[in-house]
mmCIF file of C-alpha atoms in Angstrom:
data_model
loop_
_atom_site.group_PDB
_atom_site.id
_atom_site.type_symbol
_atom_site.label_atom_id
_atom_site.label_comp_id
_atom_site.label_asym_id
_atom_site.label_seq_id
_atom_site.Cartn_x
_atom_site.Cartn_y
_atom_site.Cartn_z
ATOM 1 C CA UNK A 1 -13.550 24.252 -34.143
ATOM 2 C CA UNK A 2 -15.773 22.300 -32.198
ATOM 3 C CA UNK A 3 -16.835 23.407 -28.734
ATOM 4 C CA UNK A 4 -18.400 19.822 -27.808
ATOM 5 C CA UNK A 5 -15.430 18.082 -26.703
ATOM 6 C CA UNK A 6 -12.834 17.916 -24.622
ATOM 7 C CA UNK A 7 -9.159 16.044 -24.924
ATOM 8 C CA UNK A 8 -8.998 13.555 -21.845
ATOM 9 C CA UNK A 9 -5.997 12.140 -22.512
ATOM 10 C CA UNK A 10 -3.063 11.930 -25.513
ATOM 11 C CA UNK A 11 -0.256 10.238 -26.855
ATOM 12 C CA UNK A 12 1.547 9.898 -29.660
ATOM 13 C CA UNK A 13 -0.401 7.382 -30.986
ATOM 14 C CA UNK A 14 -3.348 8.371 -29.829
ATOM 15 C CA UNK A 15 -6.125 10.081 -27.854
ATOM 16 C CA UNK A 16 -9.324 9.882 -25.812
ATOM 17 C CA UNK A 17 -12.280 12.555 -26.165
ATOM 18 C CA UNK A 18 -15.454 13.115 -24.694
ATOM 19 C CA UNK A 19 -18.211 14.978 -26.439
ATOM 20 C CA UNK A 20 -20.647 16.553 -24.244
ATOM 21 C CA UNK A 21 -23.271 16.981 -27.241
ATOM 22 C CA UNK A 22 -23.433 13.182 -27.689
ATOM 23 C CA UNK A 23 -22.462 12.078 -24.019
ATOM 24 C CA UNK A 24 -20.269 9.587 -26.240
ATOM 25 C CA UNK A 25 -16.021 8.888 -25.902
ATOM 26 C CA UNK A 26 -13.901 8.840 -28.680
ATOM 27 C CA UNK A 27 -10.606 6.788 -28.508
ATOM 28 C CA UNK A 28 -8.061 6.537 -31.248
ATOM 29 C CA UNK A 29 -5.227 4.626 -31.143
ATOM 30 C CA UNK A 30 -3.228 3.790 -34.647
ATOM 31 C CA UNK A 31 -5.558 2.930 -37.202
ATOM 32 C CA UNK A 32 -8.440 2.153 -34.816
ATOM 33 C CA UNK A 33 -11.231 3.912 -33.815
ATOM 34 C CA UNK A 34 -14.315 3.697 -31.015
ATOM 35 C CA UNK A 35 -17.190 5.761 -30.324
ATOM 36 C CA UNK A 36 -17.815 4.158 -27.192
ATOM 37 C CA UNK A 37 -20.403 4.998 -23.966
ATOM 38 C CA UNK A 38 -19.087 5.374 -20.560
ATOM 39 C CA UNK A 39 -20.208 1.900 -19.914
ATOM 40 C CA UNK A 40 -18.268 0.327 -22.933
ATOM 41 C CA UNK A 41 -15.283 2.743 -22.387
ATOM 42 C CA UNK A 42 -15.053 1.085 -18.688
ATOM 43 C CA UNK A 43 -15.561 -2.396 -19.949
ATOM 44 C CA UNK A 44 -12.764 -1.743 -22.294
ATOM 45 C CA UNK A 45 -10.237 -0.648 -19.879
ATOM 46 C CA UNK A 46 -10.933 -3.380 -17.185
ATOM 47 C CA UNK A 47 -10.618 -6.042 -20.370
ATOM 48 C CA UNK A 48 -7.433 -4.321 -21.368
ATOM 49 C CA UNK A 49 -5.733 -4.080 -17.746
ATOM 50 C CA UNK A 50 -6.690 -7.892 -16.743
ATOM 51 C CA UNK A 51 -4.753 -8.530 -20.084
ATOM 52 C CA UNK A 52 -2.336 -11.470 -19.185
ATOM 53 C CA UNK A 53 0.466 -10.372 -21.867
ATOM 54 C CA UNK A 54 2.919 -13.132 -21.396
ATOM 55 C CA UNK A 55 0.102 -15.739 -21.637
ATOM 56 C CA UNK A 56 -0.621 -14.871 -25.191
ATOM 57 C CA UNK A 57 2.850 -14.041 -26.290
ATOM 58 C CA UNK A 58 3.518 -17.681 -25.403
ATOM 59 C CA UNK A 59 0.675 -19.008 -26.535
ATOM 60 C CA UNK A 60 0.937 -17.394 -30.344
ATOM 61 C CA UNK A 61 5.221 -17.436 -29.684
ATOM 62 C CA UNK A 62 4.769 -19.778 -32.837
ATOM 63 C CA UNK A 63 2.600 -17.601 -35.144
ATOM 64 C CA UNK A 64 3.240 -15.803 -38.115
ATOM 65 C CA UNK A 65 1.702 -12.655 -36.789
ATOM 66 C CA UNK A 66 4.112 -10.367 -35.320
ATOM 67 C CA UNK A 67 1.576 -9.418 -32.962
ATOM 68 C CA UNK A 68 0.663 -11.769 -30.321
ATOM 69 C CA UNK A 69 -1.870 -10.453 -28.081
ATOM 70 C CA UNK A 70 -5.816 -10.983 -29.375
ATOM 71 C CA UNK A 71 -8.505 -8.198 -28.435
ATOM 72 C CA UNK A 72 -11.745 -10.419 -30.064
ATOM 73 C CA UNK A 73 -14.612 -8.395 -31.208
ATOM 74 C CA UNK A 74 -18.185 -9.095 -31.182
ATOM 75 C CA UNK A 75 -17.673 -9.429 -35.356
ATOM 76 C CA UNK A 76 -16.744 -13.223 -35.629
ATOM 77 C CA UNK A 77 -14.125 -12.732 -38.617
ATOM 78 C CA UNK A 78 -12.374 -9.669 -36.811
ATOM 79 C CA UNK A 79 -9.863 -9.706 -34.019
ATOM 80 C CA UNK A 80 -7.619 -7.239 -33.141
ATOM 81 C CA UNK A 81 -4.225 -8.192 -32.654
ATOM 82 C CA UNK A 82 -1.271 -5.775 -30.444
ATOM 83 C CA UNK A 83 1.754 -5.767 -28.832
ATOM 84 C CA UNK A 84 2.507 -5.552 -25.351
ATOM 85 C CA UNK A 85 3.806 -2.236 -25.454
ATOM 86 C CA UNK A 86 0.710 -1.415 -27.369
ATOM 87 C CA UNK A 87 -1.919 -2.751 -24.874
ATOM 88 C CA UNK A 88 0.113 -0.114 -22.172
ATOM 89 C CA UNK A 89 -0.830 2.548 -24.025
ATOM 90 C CA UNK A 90 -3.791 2.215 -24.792
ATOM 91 C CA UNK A 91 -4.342 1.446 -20.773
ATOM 92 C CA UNK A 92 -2.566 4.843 -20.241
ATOM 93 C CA UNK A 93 -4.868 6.485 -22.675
ATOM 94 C CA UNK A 94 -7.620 5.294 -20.834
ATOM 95 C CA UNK A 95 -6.759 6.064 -17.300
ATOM 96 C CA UNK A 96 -7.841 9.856 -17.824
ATOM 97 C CA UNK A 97 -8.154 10.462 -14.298
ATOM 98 C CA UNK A 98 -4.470 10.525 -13.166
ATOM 99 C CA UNK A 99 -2.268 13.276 -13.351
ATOM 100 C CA UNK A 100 -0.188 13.889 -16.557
ATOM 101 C CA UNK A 101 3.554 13.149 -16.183
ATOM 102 C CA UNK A 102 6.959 14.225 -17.497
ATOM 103 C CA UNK A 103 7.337 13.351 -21.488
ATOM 104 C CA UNK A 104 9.996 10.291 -22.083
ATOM 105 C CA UNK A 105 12.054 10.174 -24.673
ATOM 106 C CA UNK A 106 10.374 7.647 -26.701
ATOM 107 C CA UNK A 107 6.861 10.336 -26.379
ATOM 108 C CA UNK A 108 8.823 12.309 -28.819
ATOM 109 C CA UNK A 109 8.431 12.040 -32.371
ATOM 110 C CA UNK A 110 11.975 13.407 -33.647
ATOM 111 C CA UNK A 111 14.998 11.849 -34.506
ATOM 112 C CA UNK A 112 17.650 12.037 -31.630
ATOM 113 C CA UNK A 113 21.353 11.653 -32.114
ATOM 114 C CA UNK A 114 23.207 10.526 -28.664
ATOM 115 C CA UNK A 115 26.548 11.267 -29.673
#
């Protein structure tokens, strides 16, 4: 096991590292993955909480995509697209400085029965 890092924050979809050996954050979320620097890590979450959600769901309400919020890159044929409930946590996973809550439901992975 590696000694260099340290969990910051985690979801079920994801988490946020820091490694002490290469003063570098790690975020995962789905199928994506950044090695970013505290600079770019900050960028990122002040892009993603200025995020006006219902602007974009509006604007692509019309699109074939299922997703309708675009996160462009600096690669010119590469955009990320999300959800809204998928741009709160990843906002949640990057607000490692406040204090960890209760679990909800939906933070559990198992199938529940409610009868």
């Amino acid at each position: 096991m590696c000694h260099h890092f340290k969990y910051l924050t985690k979801n079920k979809n994801g988490f946020l590292i820091y490694c002490y050996k290469s003063k570098a954050y790690q975020l995962s979320y789905k199928n994506l993955n950044f090695n970013l620097s505290d600079y770019e890590l900050n960028s990122l979450a002040r892009y993603l909480k200025d995020i006006d959600c219902a602007y974009w769901e509006k604007e692509y309400e019309n699109s074939i995509y299922e997703k309708k919020i675009p996160i462009p890159t600096l690669q010119n044929n590469f955009m990320i697209l999300l959800e809204r409930h998928e741009v709160v946590e990843l906002v949640s996973l990057l607000d490692f400085n406040r204090k960890s809550g209760f679990l909800s439901y939906n933070d559990i992975n198992y199938p529940m029965n409610l009868n």
